[in-house]
């Protein structure tokens, strides 16, 4: 993975399915863009692009080997699709925004591939096919117990996606912990946030983790000190704002 160099910042959210990373990524985007005075853009993986659309079809039909064999991919093919979708995502959407100084919030990124695709494949190979992906400036991992994630998934929709089953998610959880420990030893910029409380509490913790990141960057060249100073003084969204946002979908 390559380190980000453009003026904008790339912040990635990671976590098990059901951890709430989509909700928190959207709330952080809203806070940055409408409260903290920093241009921000929400995006997600798999994308809605041509490659991402193929991936989504495969994920939404986990038991389609007999019913729709054309949607069945072996693990290596799926891993390559994820890596290709990520590079397409970077070129079409993320990099142009970063170059304009926009803060890009990505709902899932490279660590998801390392955690999910390495279940059936050599982790070194999965890393190698993602080596051209830009490293995020900050990764926020939502730490949520497996049982809580499974309960949330069941409440969200009755038909599980490809990886949304207890046995698989237990293995993914173990892989995430291994990856995070390794990245922390490499001084990778990753913040672990407890994702079990209500959304407003998790949002406050996410905002604090984001402020911690910008606080450390305040004195660096090319940084807008006034903008960062304003961001550091900005309170999180209040519970009512969050309730309205969640109700709007």
JSON list of C-alpha atoms in Angstrom, two decimals:
[
{"chain": "A", "resi": 1, "resn": "UNK", "atom": "CA", "xyz": [0.00, 0.00, 0.00]},
{"chain": "A", "resi": 2, "resn": "UNK", "atom": "CA", "xyz": [1.22, 3.49, -0.83]},
{"chain": "A", "resi": 3, "resn": "UNK", "atom": "CA", "xyz": [0.92, 6.43, 1.55]},
{"chain": "A", "resi": 4, "resn": "UNK", "atom": "CA", "xyz": [-1.42, 9.28, 0.75]},
{"chain": "A", "resi": 5, "resn": "UNK", "atom": "CA", "xyz": [0.22, 12.46, -0.51]},
{"chain": "A", "resi": 6, "resn": "UNK", "atom": "CA", "xyz": [-2.56, 14.75, -1.84]},
{"chain": "A", "resi": 7, "resn": "UNK", "atom": "CA", "xyz": [-3.83, 17.64, 0.32]},
{"chain": "A", "resi": 8, "resn": "UNK", "atom": "CA", "xyz": [-7.10, 15.90, 1.16]},
{"chain": "A", "resi": 9, "resn": "UNK", "atom": "CA", "xyz": [-7.25, 13.18, 3.80]},
{"chain": "A", "resi": 10, "resn": "UNK", "atom": "CA", "xyz": [-8.42, 9.60, 3.31]},
{"chain": "A", "resi": 11, "resn": "UNK", "atom": "CA", "xyz": [-10.16, 8.13, 6.36]},
{"chain": "A", "resi": 12, "resn": "UNK", "atom": "CA", "xyz": [-11.23, 4.48, 6.19]},
{"chain": "A", "resi": 13, "resn": "UNK", "atom": "CA", "xyz": [-13.77, 2.73, 8.40]},
{"chain": "A", "resi": 14, "resn": "UNK", "atom": "CA", "xyz": [-13.36, -0.97, 9.11]},
{"chain": "A", "resi": 15, "resn": "UNK", "atom": "CA", "xyz": [-15.19, -3.59, 11.16]},
{"chain": "A", "resi": 16, "resn": "UNK", "atom": "CA", "xyz": [-17.13, -6.82, 11.04]},
{"chain": "A", "resi": 17, "resn": "UNK", "atom": "CA", "xyz": [-20.41, -6.92, 9.15]},
{"chain": "A", "resi": 18, "resn": "UNK", "atom": "CA", "xyz": [-22.92, -5.46, 11.60]},
{"chain": "A", "resi": 19, "resn": "UNK", "atom": "CA", "xyz": [-20.34, -3.32, 13.42]},
{"chain": "A", "resi": 20, "resn": "UNK", "atom": "CA", "xyz": [-22.04, -0.09, 12.34]},
{"chain": "A", "resi": 21, "resn": "UNK", "atom": "CA", "xyz": [-19.20, 1.25, 10.22]},
{"chain": "A", "resi": 22, "resn": "UNK", "atom": "CA", "xyz": [-21.59, 2.50, 7.51]},
{"chain": "A", "resi": 23, "resn": "UNK", "atom": "CA", "xyz": [-23.59, 4.57, 10.00]},
{"chain": "A", "resi": 24, "resn": "UNK", "atom": "CA", "xyz": [-20.49, 6.02, 11.62]},
{"chain": "A", "resi": 25, "resn": "UNK", "atom": "CA", "xyz": [-18.77, 6.76, 8.30]},
{"chain": "A", "resi": 26, "resn": "UNK", "atom": "CA", "xyz": [-21.82, 8.73, 7.17]},
{"chain": "A", "resi": 27, "resn": "UNK", "atom": "CA", "xyz": [-22.08, 10.59, 10.50]},
{"chain": "A", "resi": 28, "resn": "UNK", "atom": "CA", "xyz": [-18.41, 11.59, 10.39]},
{"chain": "A", "resi": 29, "resn": "UNK", "atom": "CA", "xyz": [-18.85, 12.83, 6.82]},
{"chain": "A", "resi": 30, "resn": "UNK", "atom": "CA", "xyz": [-21.85, 14.91, 7.93]},
{"chain": "A", "resi": 31, "resn": "UNK", "atom": "CA", "xyz": [-19.94, 16.31, 10.92]},
{"chain": "A", "resi": 32, "resn": "UNK", "atom": "CA", "xyz": [-16.87, 17.26, 8.87]},
{"chain": "A", "resi": 33, "resn": "UNK", "atom": "CA", "xyz": [-18.83, 18.74, 5.98]},
{"chain": "A", "resi": 34, "resn": "UNK", "atom": "CA", "xyz": [-21.64, 20.57, 7.75]},
{"chain": "A", "resi": 35, "resn": "UNK", "atom": "CA", "xyz": [-20.26, 21.29, 11.21]},
{"chain": "A", "resi": 36, "resn": "UNK", "atom": "CA", "xyz": [-16.46, 21.35, 11.12]},
{"chain": "A", "resi": 37, "resn": "UNK", "atom": "CA", "xyz": [-16.13, 23.36, 7.91]},
{"chain": "A", "resi": 38, "resn": "UNK", "atom": "CA", "xyz": [-14.09, 20.76, 6.03]},
{"chain": "A", "resi": 39, "resn": "UNK", "atom": "CA", "xyz": [-15.17, 19.49, 2.62]},
{"chain": "A", "resi": 40, "resn": "UNK", "atom": "CA", "xyz": [-15.97, 15.80, 3.04]},
{"chain": "A", "resi": 41, "resn": "UNK", "atom": "CA", "xyz": [-17.26, 13.03, 0.81]},
{"chain": "A", "resi": 42, "resn": "UNK", "atom": "CA", "xyz": [-18.67, 9.61, 1.76]},
{"chain": "A", "resi": 43, "resn": "UNK", "atom": "CA", "xyz": [-17.90, 6.59, -0.39]},
{"chain": "A", "resi": 44, "resn": "UNK", "atom": "CA", "xyz": [-17.92, 2.83, 0.06]},
{"chain": "A", "resi": 45, "resn": "UNK", "atom": "CA", "xyz": [-16.58, -0.49, -1.16]},
{"chain": "A", "resi": 46, "resn": "UNK", "atom": "CA", "xyz": [-17.61, -2.45, -3.10]},
{"chain": "A", "resi": 47, "resn": "UNK", "atom": "CA", "xyz": [-18.38, 0.55, -5.28]},
{"chain": "A", "resi": 48, "resn": "UNK", "atom": "CA", "xyz": [-21.28, 1.14, -7.64]},
{"chain": "A", "resi": 49, "resn": "UNK", "atom": "CA", "xyz": [-18.86, 1.00, -10.59]},
{"chain": "A", "resi": 50, "resn": "UNK", "atom": "CA", "xyz": [-18.76, -1.80, -13.16]},
{"chain": "A", "resi": 51, "resn": "UNK", "atom": "CA", "xyz": [-16.48, -4.07, -11.12]},
{"chain": "A", "resi": 52, "resn": "UNK", "atom": "CA", "xyz": [-18.15, -3.29, -7.81]},
{"chain": "A", "resi": 53, "resn": "UNK", "atom": "CA", "xyz": [-21.53, -4.18, -9.29]},
{"chain": "A", "resi": 54, "resn": "UNK", "atom": "CA", "xyz": [-20.26, -7.66, -10.15]},
{"chain": "A", "resi": 55, "resn": "UNK", "atom": "CA", "xyz": [-18.97, -8.09, -6.58]},
{"chain": "A", "resi": 56, "resn": "UNK", "atom": "CA", "xyz": [-22.27, -6.99, -5.07]},
{"chain": "A", "resi": 57, "resn": "UNK", "atom": "CA", "xyz": [-24.18, -9.53, -7.12]},
{"chain": "A", "resi": 58, "resn": "UNK", "atom": "CA", "xyz": [-21.88, -12.28, -5.84]},
{"chain": "A", "resi": 59, "resn": "UNK", "atom": "CA", "xyz": [-22.13, -11.13, -2.21]},
{"chain": "A", "resi": 60, "resn": "UNK", "atom": "CA", "xyz": [-25.91, -10.86, -2.23]},
{"chain": "A", "resi": 61, "resn": "UNK", "atom": "CA", "xyz": [-26.38, -14.45, -3.39]},
{"chain": "A", "resi": 62, "resn": "UNK", "atom": "CA", "xyz": [-24.10, -16.60, -1.22]},
{"chain": "A", "resi": 63, "resn": "UNK", "atom": "CA", "xyz": [-25.81, -19.87, -2.12]},
{"chain": "A", "resi": 64, "resn": "UNK", "atom": "CA", "xyz": [-26.07, -19.43, -5.86]},
{"chain": "A", "resi": 65, "resn": "UNK", "atom": "CA", "xyz": [-23.79, -22.24, -7.07]},
{"chain": "A", "resi": 66, "resn": "UNK", "atom": "CA", "xyz": [-26.78, -24.25, -8.30]},
{"chain": "A", "resi": 67, "resn": "UNK", "atom": "CA", "xyz": [-29.37, -21.52, -8.88]},
{"chain": "A", "resi": 68, "resn": "UNK", "atom": "CA", "xyz": [-27.10, -19.10, -10.76]},
{"chain": "A", "resi": 69, "resn": "UNK", "atom": "CA", "xyz": [-23.70, -20.63, -11.48]},
{"chain": "A", "resi": 70, "resn": "UNK", "atom": "CA", "xyz": [-22.65, -17.61, -13.53]},
{"chain": "A", "resi": 71, "resn": "UNK", "atom": "CA", "xyz": [-22.46, -15.65, -10.24]},
{"chain": "A", "resi": 72, "resn": "UNK", "atom": "CA", "xyz": [-20.17, -18.16, -8.55]},
{"chain": "A", "resi": 73, "resn": "UNK", "atom": "CA", "xyz": [-16.53, -17.09, -8.18]},
{"chain": "A", "resi": 74, "resn": "UNK", "atom": "CA", "xyz": [-13.63, -18.89, -6.57]},
{"chain": "A", "resi": 75, "resn": "UNK", "atom": "CA", "xyz": [-11.91, -16.98, -3.72]},
{"chain": "A", "resi": 76, "resn": "UNK", "atom": "CA", "xyz": [-8.94, -15.86, -5.83]},
{"chain": "A", "resi": 77, "resn": "UNK", "atom": "CA", "xyz": [-11.18, -14.43, -8.54]},
{"chain": "A", "resi": 78, "resn": "UNK", "atom": "CA", "xyz": [-13.25, -12.56, -5.95]},
{"chain": "A", "resi": 79, "resn": "UNK", "atom": "CA", "xyz": [-10.09, -11.19, -4.30]},
{"chain": "A", "resi": 80, "resn": "UNK", "atom": "CA", "xyz": [-8.83, -9.92, -7.66]},
{"chain": "A", "resi": 81, "resn": "UNK", "atom": "CA", "xyz": [-12.20, -8.29, -8.31]},
{"chain": "A", "resi": 82, "resn": "UNK", "atom": "CA", "xyz": [-12.02, -6.48, -4.96]},
{"chain": "A", "resi": 83, "resn": "UNK", "atom": "CA", "xyz": [-8.47, -5.28, -5.71]},
{"chain": "A", "resi": 84, "resn": "UNK", "atom": "CA", "xyz": [-9.47, -4.11, -9.20]},
{"chain": "A", "resi": 85, "resn": "UNK", "atom": "CA", "xyz": [-12.56, -2.34, -7.85]},
{"chain": "A", "resi": 86, "resn": "UNK", "atom": "CA", "xyz": [-10.36, -0.55, -5.30]},
{"chain": "A", "resi": 87, "resn": "UNK", "atom": "CA", "xyz": [-7.94, 0.76, -7.95]},
{"chain": "A", "resi": 88, "resn": "UNK", "atom": "CA", "xyz": [-10.88, 1.87, -10.10]},
{"chain": "A", "resi": 89, "resn": "UNK", "atom": "CA", "xyz": [-12.36, 3.53, -7.02]},
{"chain": "A", "resi": 90, "resn": "UNK", "atom": "CA", "xyz": [-9.10, 5.40, -6.41]},
{"chain": "A", "resi": 91, "resn": "UNK", "atom": "CA", "xyz": [-8.71, 6.64, -9.97]},
{"chain": "A", "resi": 92, "resn": "UNK", "atom": "CA", "xyz": [-12.34, 7.57, -10.64]},
{"chain": "A", "resi": 93, "resn": "UNK", "atom": "CA", "xyz": [-13.39, 9.00, -7.29]},
{"chain": "A", "resi": 94, "resn": "UNK", "atom": "CA", "xyz": [-10.96, 9.11, -4.37]},
{"chain": "A", "resi": 95, "resn": "UNK", "atom": "CA", "xyz": [-7.80, 10.64, -5.87]},
{"chain": "A", "resi": 96, "resn": "UNK", "atom": "CA", "xyz": [-9.56, 13.48, -7.77]},
{"chain": "A", "resi": 97, "resn": "UNK", "atom": "CA", "xyz": [-11.30, 14.50, -4.53]},
{"chain": "A", "resi": 98, "resn": "UNK", "atom": "CA", "xyz": [-8.12, 14.27, -2.45]},
{"chain": "A", "resi": 99, "resn": "UNK", "atom": "CA", "xyz": [-6.27, 16.44, -4.95]},
{"chain": "A", "resi": 100, "resn": "UNK", "atom": "CA", "xyz": [-8.95, 19.10, -4.51]},
{"chain": "A", "resi": 101, "resn": "UNK", "atom": "CA", "xyz": [-8.45, 19.02, -0.75]},
{"chain": "A", "resi": 102, "resn": "UNK", "atom": "CA", "xyz": [-11.60, 17.07, 0.09]},
{"chain": "A", "resi": 103, "resn": "UNK", "atom": "CA", "xyz": [-11.59, 14.66, 3.02]},
{"chain": "A", "resi": 104, "resn": "UNK", "atom": "CA", "xyz": [-12.75, 11.27, 1.71]},
{"chain": "A", "resi": 105, "resn": "UNK", "atom": "CA", "xyz": [-14.46, 8.88, 4.14]},
{"chain": "A", "resi": 106, "resn": "UNK", "atom": "CA", "xyz": [-14.40, 5.31, 2.82]},
{"chain": "A", "resi": 107, "resn": "UNK", "atom": "CA", "xyz": [-16.78, 2.73, 4.22]},
{"chain": "A", "resi": 108, "resn": "UNK", "atom": "CA", "xyz": [-14.39, -0.25, 4.01]},
{"chain": "A", "resi": 109, "resn": "UNK", "atom": "CA", "xyz": [-11.02, -0.28, 2.32]},
{"chain": "A", "resi": 110, "resn": "UNK", "atom": "CA", "xyz": [-7.89, -2.42, 2.02]},
{"chain": "A", "resi": 111, "resn": "UNK", "atom": "CA", "xyz": [-7.95, -3.98, 5.50]},
{"chain": "A", "resi": 112, "resn": "UNK", "atom": "CA", "xyz": [-11.33, -5.53, 4.64]},
{"chain": "A", "resi": 113, "resn": "UNK", "atom": "CA", "xyz": [-9.67, -7.42, 1.79]},
{"chain": "A", "resi": 114, "resn": "UNK", "atom": "CA", "xyz": [-6.85, -8.55, 4.07]},
{"chain": "A", "resi": 115, "resn": "UNK", "atom": "CA", "xyz": [-9.35, -9.79, 6.67]},
{"chain": "A", "resi": 116, "resn": "UNK", "atom": "CA", "xyz": [-11.98, -11.39, 4.44]},
{"chain": "A", "resi": 117, "resn": "UNK", "atom": "CA", "xyz": [-10.09, -12.62, 1.38]},
{"chain": "A", "resi": 118, "resn": "UNK", "atom": "CA", "xyz": [-7.20, -14.13, 3.35]},
{"chain": "A", "resi": 119, "resn": "UNK", "atom": "CA", "xyz": [-9.59, -16.63, 4.95]},
{"chain": "A", "resi": 120, "resn": "UNK", "atom": "CA", "xyz": [-9.14, -18.88, 1.92]},
{"chain": "A", "resi": 121, "resn": "UNK", "atom": "CA", "xyz": [-6.01, -17.39, 0.37]},
{"chain": "A", "resi": 122, "resn": "UNK", "atom": "CA", "xyz": [-2.36, -16.72, 1.22]},
{"chain": "A", "resi": 123, "resn": "UNK", "atom": "CA", "xyz": [-2.31, -13.37, 3.11]},
{"chain": "A", "resi": 124, "resn": "UNK", "atom": "CA", "xyz": [0.94, -12.39, 1.35]},
{"chain": "A", "resi": 125, "resn": "UNK", "atom": "CA", "xyz": [-0.74, -12.81, -2.03]},
{"chain": "A", "resi": 126, "resn": "UNK", "atom": "CA", "xyz": [-3.76, -10.74, -0.94]},
{"chain": "A", "resi": 127, "resn": "UNK", "atom": "CA", "xyz": [-1.39, -7.99, 0.23]},
{"chain": "A", "resi": 128, "resn": "UNK", "atom": "CA", "xyz": [0.52, -8.15, -3.04]},
{"chain": "A", "resi": 129, "resn": "UNK", "atom": "CA", "xyz": [-2.54, -7.61, -5.25]},
{"chain": "A", "resi": 130, "resn": "UNK", "atom": "CA", "xyz": [-3.45, -4.57, -3.13]},
{"chain": "A", "resi": 131, "resn": "UNK", "atom": "CA", "xyz": [0.06, -3.09, -3.08]},
{"chain": "A", "resi": 132, "resn": "UNK", "atom": "CA", "xyz": [-0.84, -0.19, -5.38]},
{"chain": "A", "resi": 133, "resn": "UNK", "atom": "CA", "xyz": [-3.73, 0.97, -3.21]},
{"chain": "A", "resi": 134, "resn": "UNK", "atom": "CA", "xyz": [-3.18, 4.28, -1.45]},
{"chain": "A", "resi": 135, "resn": "UNK", "atom": "CA", "xyz": [-2.77, 3.87, 2.30]},
{"chain": "A", "resi": 136, "resn": "UNK", "atom": "CA", "xyz": [-5.40, 5.80, 4.28]},
{"chain": "A", "resi": 137, "resn": "UNK", "atom": "CA", "xyz": [-4.26, 8.70, 6.44]},
{"chain": "A", "resi": 138, "resn": "UNK", "atom": "CA", "xyz": [-6.37, 7.27, 9.25]},
{"chain": "A", "resi": 139, "resn": "UNK", "atom": "CA", "xyz": [-8.25, 4.02, 9.78]},
{"chain": "A", "resi": 140, "resn": "UNK", "atom": "CA", "xyz": [-11.04, 3.77, 12.36]},
{"chain": "A", "resi": 141, "resn": "UNK", "atom": "CA", "xyz": [-11.87, 0.21, 13.41]},
{"chain": "A", "resi": 142, "resn": "UNK", "atom": "CA", "xyz": [-15.20, -0.31, 15.17]},
{"chain": "A", "resi": 143, "resn": "UNK", "atom": "CA", "xyz": [-14.72, -3.03, 17.75]},
{"chain": "A", "resi": 144, "resn": "UNK", "atom": "CA", "xyz": [-17.99, -4.90, 18.32]},
{"chain": "A", "resi": 145, "resn": "UNK", "atom": "CA", "xyz": [-18.45, -8.41, 19.79]},
{"chain": "A", "resi": 146, "resn": "UNK", "atom": "CA", "xyz": [-19.35, -11.07, 17.25]},
{"chain": "A", "resi": 147, "resn": "UNK", "atom": "CA", "xyz": [-22.71, -11.89, 18.91]},
{"chain": "A", "resi": 148, "resn": "UNK", "atom": "CA", "xyz": [-23.77, -8.24, 18.75]},
{"chain": "A", "resi": 149, "resn": "UNK", "atom": "CA", "xyz": [-22.84, -8.06, 15.06]},
{"chain": "A", "resi": 150, "resn": "UNK", "atom": "CA", "xyz": [-24.84, -11.21, 14.30]},
{"chain": "A", "resi": 151, "resn": "UNK", "atom": "CA", "xyz": [-27.88, -9.85, 16.16]},
{"chain": "A", "resi": 152, "resn": "UNK", "atom": "CA", "xyz": [-27.68, -6.62, 14.17]},
{"chain": "A", "resi": 153, "resn": "UNK", "atom": "CA", "xyz": [-27.37, -8.52, 10.88]},
{"chain": "A", "resi": 154, "resn": "UNK", "atom": "CA", "xyz": [-30.48, -10.60, 11.67]},
{"chain": "A", "resi": 155, "resn": "UNK", "atom": "CA", "xyz": [-32.45, -7.47, 12.52]},
{"chain": "A", "resi": 156, "resn": "UNK", "atom": "CA", "xyz": [-31.25, -5.72, 9.37]},
{"chain": "A", "resi": 157, "resn": "UNK", "atom": "CA", "xyz": [-32.25, -8.31, 6.77]},
{"chain": "A", "resi": 158, "resn": "UNK", "atom": "CA", "xyz": [-33.34, -11.97, 6.80]},
{"chain": "A", "resi": 159, "resn": "UNK", "atom": "CA", "xyz": [-31.15, -13.07, 3.87]},
{"chain": "A", "resi": 160, "resn": "UNK", "atom": "CA", "xyz": [-27.45, -13.07, 4.84]},
{"chain": "A", "resi": 161, "resn": "UNK", "atom": "CA", "xyz": [-24.75, -12.04, 2.39]},
{"chain": "A", "resi": 162, "resn": "UNK", "atom": "CA", "xyz": [-21.77, -14.20, 1.46]},
{"chain": "A", "resi": 163, "resn": "UNK", "atom": "CA", "xyz": [-19.71, -13.61, 4.62]},
{"chain": "A", "resi": 164, "resn": "UNK", "atom": "CA", "xyz": [-22.60, -13.02, 7.04]},
{"chain": "A", "resi": 165, "resn": "UNK", "atom": "CA", "xyz": [-22.65, -16.31, 8.94]},
{"chain": "A", "resi": 166, "resn": "UNK", "atom": "CA", "xyz": [-21.33, -17.09, 12.45]},
{"chain": "A", "resi": 167, "resn": "UNK", "atom": "CA", "xyz": [-18.52, -19.45, 11.43]},
{"chain": "A", "resi": 168, "resn": "UNK", "atom": "CA", "xyz": [-17.12, -17.12, 8.77]},
{"chain": "A", "resi": 169, "resn": "UNK", "atom": "CA", "xyz": [-17.42, -13.96, 10.85]},
{"chain": "A", "resi": 170, "resn": "UNK", "atom": "CA", "xyz": [-15.67, -15.64, 13.77]},
{"chain": "A", "resi": 171, "resn": "UNK", "atom": "CA", "xyz": [-12.71, -16.33, 11.50]},
{"chain": "A", "resi": 172, "resn": "UNK", "atom": "CA", "xyz": [-12.85, -12.79, 10.10]},
{"chain": "A", "resi": 173, "resn": "UNK", "atom": "CA", "xyz": [-12.84, -11.40, 13.64]},
{"chain": "A", "resi": 174, "resn": "UNK", "atom": "CA", "xyz": [-9.69, -13.39, 14.40]},
{"chain": "A", "resi": 175, "resn": "UNK", "atom": "CA", "xyz": [-8.03, -12.17, 11.19]},
{"chain": "A", "resi": 176, "resn": "UNK", "atom": "CA", "xyz": [-8.90, -8.55, 11.95]},
{"chain": "A", "resi": 177, "resn": "UNK", "atom": "CA", "xyz": [-7.22, -8.82, 15.36]},
{"chain": "A", "resi": 178, "resn": "UNK", "atom": "CA", "xyz": [-4.10, -10.34, 13.82]},
{"chain": "A", "resi": 179, "resn": "UNK", "atom": "CA", "xyz": [-3.94, -7.65, 11.14]},
{"chain": "A", "resi": 180, "resn": "UNK", "atom": "CA", "xyz": [-4.50, -4.79, 13.58]},
{"chain": "A", "resi": 181, "resn": "UNK", "atom": "CA", "xyz": [-1.77, -6.02, 15.92]},
{"chain": "A", "resi": 182, "resn": "UNK", "atom": "CA", "xyz": [0.64, -6.26, 12.98]},
{"chain": "A", "resi": 183, "resn": "UNK", "atom": "CA", "xyz": [-0.28, -2.79, 11.71]},
{"chain": "A", "resi": 184, "resn": "UNK", "atom": "CA", "xyz": [0.10, -1.26, 15.16]},
{"chain": "A", "resi": 185, "resn": "UNK", "atom": "CA", "xyz": [3.62, -2.66, 15.36]},
{"chain": "A", "resi": 186, "resn": "UNK", "atom": "CA", "xyz": [4.30, -0.88, 12.06]},
{"chain": "A", "resi": 187, "resn": "UNK", "atom": "CA", "xyz": [2.99, 2.41, 13.55]},
{"chain": "A", "resi": 188, "resn": "UNK", "atom": "CA", "xyz": [0.06, 2.36, 11.12]},
{"chain": "A", "resi": 189, "resn": "UNK", "atom": "CA", "xyz": [-2.42, 5.14, 11.91]},
{"chain": "A", "resi": 190, "resn": "UNK", "atom": "CA", "xyz": [-5.35, 3.14, 13.25]},
{"chain": "A", "resi": 191, "resn": "UNK", "atom": "CA", "xyz": [-7.80, 4.02, 16.04]},
{"chain": "A", "resi": 192, "resn": "UNK", "atom": "CA", "xyz": [-9.93, 1.36, 17.71]},
{"chain": "A", "resi": 193, "resn": "UNK", "atom": "CA", "xyz": [-13.36, 2.61, 18.81]},
{"chain": "A", "resi": 194, "resn": "UNK", "atom": "CA", "xyz": [-15.90, 0.66, 20.87]},
{"chain": "A", "resi": 195, "resn": "UNK", "atom": "CA", "xyz": [-18.87, 0.27, 18.53]},
{"chain": "A", "resi": 196, "resn": "UNK", "atom": "CA", "xyz": [-21.30, -1.32, 21.02]},
{"chain": "A", "resi": 197, "resn": "UNK", "atom": "CA", "xyz": [-22.90, 1.81, 22.59]},
{"chain": "A", "resi": 198, "resn": "UNK", "atom": "CA", "xyz": [-25.76, 3.74, 20.92]},
{"chain": "A", "resi": 199, "resn": "UNK", "atom": "CA", "xyz": [-24.81, 5.58, 17.68]},
{"chain": "A", "resi": 200, "resn": "UNK", "atom": "CA", "xyz": [-24.51, 9.00, 19.36]},
{"chain": "A", "resi": 201, "resn": "UNK", "atom": "CA", "xyz": [-21.94, 7.71, 21.86]},
{"chain": "A", "resi": 202, "resn": "UNK", "atom": "CA", "xyz": [-19.95, 5.92, 19.17]},
{"chain": "A", "resi": 203, "resn": "UNK", "atom": "CA", "xyz": [-20.05, 9.08, 17.04]},
{"chain": "A", "resi": 204, "resn": "UNK", "atom": "CA", "xyz": [-18.55, 11.11, 19.91]},
{"chain": "A", "resi": 205, "resn": "UNK", "atom": "CA", "xyz": [-15.70, 8.60, 20.19]},
{"chain": "A", "resi": 206, "resn": "UNK", "atom": "CA", "xyz": [-15.16, 8.67, 16.41]},
{"chain": "A", "resi": 207, "resn": "UNK", "atom": "CA", "xyz": [-15.03, 12.48, 16.43]},
{"chain": "A", "resi": 208, "resn": "UNK", "atom": "CA", "xyz": [-12.49, 12.40, 19.26]},
{"chain": "A", "resi": 209, "resn": "UNK", "atom": "CA", "xyz": [-10.34, 9.90, 17.32]},
{"chain": "A", "resi": 210, "resn": "UNK", "atom": "CA", "xyz": [-10.54, 12.17, 14.27]},
{"chain": "A", "resi": 211, "resn": "UNK", "atom": "CA", "xyz": [-9.59, 15.24, 16.30]},
{"chain": "A", "resi": 212, "resn": "UNK", "atom": "CA", "xyz": [-6.64, 13.33, 17.74]},
{"chain": "A", "resi": 213, "resn": "UNK", "atom": "CA", "xyz": [-5.41, 12.67, 14.20]},
{"chain": "A", "resi": 214, "resn": "UNK", "atom": "CA", "xyz": [-5.76, 16.30, 13.08]},
{"chain": "A", "resi": 215, "resn": "UNK", "atom": "CA", "xyz": [-4.27, 17.59, 16.33]},
{"chain": "A", "resi": 216, "resn": "UNK", "atom": "CA", "xyz": [-1.05, 15.74, 15.52]},
{"chain": "A", "resi": 217, "resn": "UNK", "atom": "CA", "xyz": [-0.99, 17.18, 11.98]},
{"chain": "A", "resi": 218, "resn": "UNK", "atom": "CA", "xyz": [-1.61, 20.78, 12.98]},
{"chain": "A", "resi": 219, "resn": "UNK", "atom": "CA", "xyz": [2.00, 21.99, 12.79]},
{"chain": "A", "resi": 220, "resn": "UNK", "atom": "CA", "xyz": [2.91, 20.14, 9.59]},
{"chain": "A", "resi": 221, "resn": "UNK", "atom": "CA", "xyz": [3.61, 21.90, 6.29]},
{"chain": "A", "resi": 222, "resn": "UNK", "atom": "CA", "xyz": [0.71, 22.17, 3.81]},
{"chain": "A", "resi": 223, "resn": "UNK", "atom": "CA", "xyz": [-1.84, 21.91, 6.62]},
{"chain": "A", "resi": 224, "resn": "UNK", "atom": "CA", "xyz": [-4.47, 24.64, 7.06]},
{"chain": "A", "resi": 225, "resn": "UNK", "atom": "CA", "xyz": [-3.91, 25.54, 10.72]},
{"chain": "A", "resi": 226, "resn": "UNK", "atom": "CA", "xyz": [-7.00, 27.76, 10.96]},
{"chain": "A", "resi": 227, "resn": "UNK", "atom": "CA", "xyz": [-9.23, 25.04, 9.52]},
{"chain": "A", "resi": 228, "resn": "UNK", "atom": "CA", "xyz": [-7.81, 22.44, 11.89]},
{"chain": "A", "resi": 229, "resn": "UNK", "atom": "CA", "xyz": [-8.18, 24.82, 14.85]},
{"chain": "A", "resi": 230, "resn": "UNK", "atom": "CA", "xyz": [-11.87, 25.29, 13.98]},
{"chain": "A", "resi": 231, "resn": "UNK", "atom": "CA", "xyz": [-12.35, 21.54, 13.61]},
{"chain": "A", "resi": 232, "resn": "UNK", "atom": "CA", "xyz": [-10.82, 20.87, 17.02]},
{"chain": "A", "resi": 233, "resn": "UNK", "atom": "CA", "xyz": [-13.35, 23.25, 18.63]},
{"chain": "A", "resi": 234, "resn": "UNK", "atom": "CA", "xyz": [-16.37, 21.74, 16.87]},
{"chain": "A", "resi": 235, "resn": "UNK", "atom": "CA", "xyz": [-18.60, 19.53, 19.06]},
{"chain": "A", "resi": 236, "resn": "UNK", "atom": "CA", "xyz": [-19.99, 16.23, 17.74]},
{"chain": "A", "resi": 237, "resn": "UNK", "atom": "CA", "xyz": [-23.46, 16.01, 16.26]},
{"chain": "A", "resi": 238, "resn": "UNK", "atom": "CA", "xyz": [-26.07, 15.95, 19.01]},
{"chain": "A", "resi": 239, "resn": "UNK", "atom": "CA", "xyz": [-28.39, 12.95, 19.54]},
{"chain": "A", "resi": 240, "resn": "UNK", "atom": "CA", "xyz": [-31.35, 14.69, 17.87]},
{"chain": "A", "resi": 241, "resn": "UNK", "atom": "CA", "xyz": [-29.32, 15.48, 14.74]},
{"chain": "A", "resi": 242, "resn": "UNK", "atom": "CA", "xyz": [-28.21, 11.86, 14.63]},
{"chain": "A", "resi": 243, "resn": "UNK", "atom": "CA", "xyz": [-31.77, 10.59, 15.14]},
{"chain": "A", "resi": 244, "resn": "UNK", "atom": "CA", "xyz": [-33.02, 12.73, 12.22]},
{"chain": "A", "resi": 245, "resn": "UNK", "atom": "CA", "xyz": [-30.16, 11.58, 10.01]},
{"chain": "A", "resi": 246, "resn": "UNK", "atom": "CA", "xyz": [-30.75, 7.90, 10.78]},
{"chain": "A", "resi": 247, "resn": "UNK", "atom": "CA", "xyz": [-34.51, 8.26, 10.25]},
{"chain": "A", "resi": 248, "resn": "UNK", "atom": "CA", "xyz": [-33.85, 9.80, 6.83]},
{"chain": "A", "resi": 249, "resn": "UNK", "atom": "CA", "xyz": [-31.87, 6.71, 5.87]}
]
